[in-house]
């Protein structure tokens, strides 16, 4: 199911022939040696290797964090824990970057591309593993998941226990995949205790975030670009409390973009791969829909627009219809039953729970303070231009620049359409809020708008780099390998070599991801401040099932429901 957009890799011109191509000092010969033509089977094998490295790297830091000796309720201990995770993150990441440097130096750089692939995959896994390790530190000494049996955590634990025992869940419209996953995992590893099992899945779900996002973007972009332009923006949304909802969002966008790209090319595809590819996309979308369906509602209009725009009306209508038909059939096989429930029950399911964000400017989406914002001053923060901040201005400028530079590219048009779709749906639901006295989760569009905006900003850099690569190629630079910046021909341009660009980018991304992951981990360190830090704090104050208190319970005291001071922060 691997596809690539015409704009996801730099232009690959016909290589020069003749003596100049093999002259001493010519980089063309070395490029050919280290980047031989790969068969689909070898490409698939390399992707499997990247996946294995990414998931293995995601588990390193959480496993190491289990051995930390500290009190997670002490602020100094929390800071020390974050520093210890950061140190290990940096050292392991530098090992992979060092392998890239070594590969550049040995055997004429023959294995440079392979080392780059594995390093990019490892950094994606290490970054989400950092957040998972932060959750391990936050929950040291307690078997309970974040928030114990309170709020969403308690409902999920209860419903998962019901479905695992053959009973209906408390909400027919709630996505069934997390409930069944938790229920069966609890049966296999915790003797049916879904509460204790949910702690494991919170940590493992956060750890899997980076590898899954990286692999989804690898359908569209080369390794370093997938890491920089797909994975990095996603880390604004990583969540270790309910990791599956945000994971579905950051996977859904590249999967839908890849599907639109495949639809555009379906008119010239052979029948067998066409139908298999369509069924593959449909099955993947079905699994995502079963895991969290809300993002499909916000995205539907934008994706429909992109599909109609890129449908092969001239090159093969029948094949385009067959591709979409096979995708729809596979989707219905996987998620059709739940879709019917949503269409029937969703009409009567109302959300009357007004939250903090429902009382703020609906046009502000750039930062979500969550349902438990803690102490809040002026919100939204005052901006420099008519109350709008420079970050908002930048995202809107990037939206326009991305459309300008990538107007003919489905990668750009589909994401821009999903952004606009979510914006329109947000305003439509919010505009009826007073009349209906319902919220209908419209504030959750914050996450989709932010992620799409960040991706569009990243794609501006991507598209500009492609334009520069085209100019360098036209001026005599060598063709790029695997979508990375091209290497200049000797004496022709003043640009640095491709290897230096890759190594420098990996170093910058290592520091950026390490800093972001530390910040996202810190917001879940236990504290009584009314923010999301209250979630793990409550976990340390709930009496365990054997009647004892968790190891670090404040003053050795605990209760059946735990510390309920968080209720005073709910508006």
Coordinates of C-alpha atoms in Angstrom, one line a residue, residues 9 27 58 83 126 169 214 294 352 372 385 444 446 512-513:
X9 CA 10.6 13.4 -3.5
X27 CA 29.5 11.8 -7.3
X58 CA 10.0 3.1 21.5
X83 CA 16.6 14.7 33.1
X126 CA 12.6 7.2 20.9
X169 CA -20.9 -1.5 27.1
X214 CA 6.3 7.7 11.1
X294 CA -14.9 11.7 15.6
X352 CA -24.5 18.6 27.3
X372 CA -9.1 20.7 33.5
X385 CA -2.2 41.8 15.7
X444 CA -12.1 18.6 19.7
X446 CA -8.8 22.2 18.0
X512 CA 13.7 19.3 19.1
X513 CA 12.0 16.0 19.8

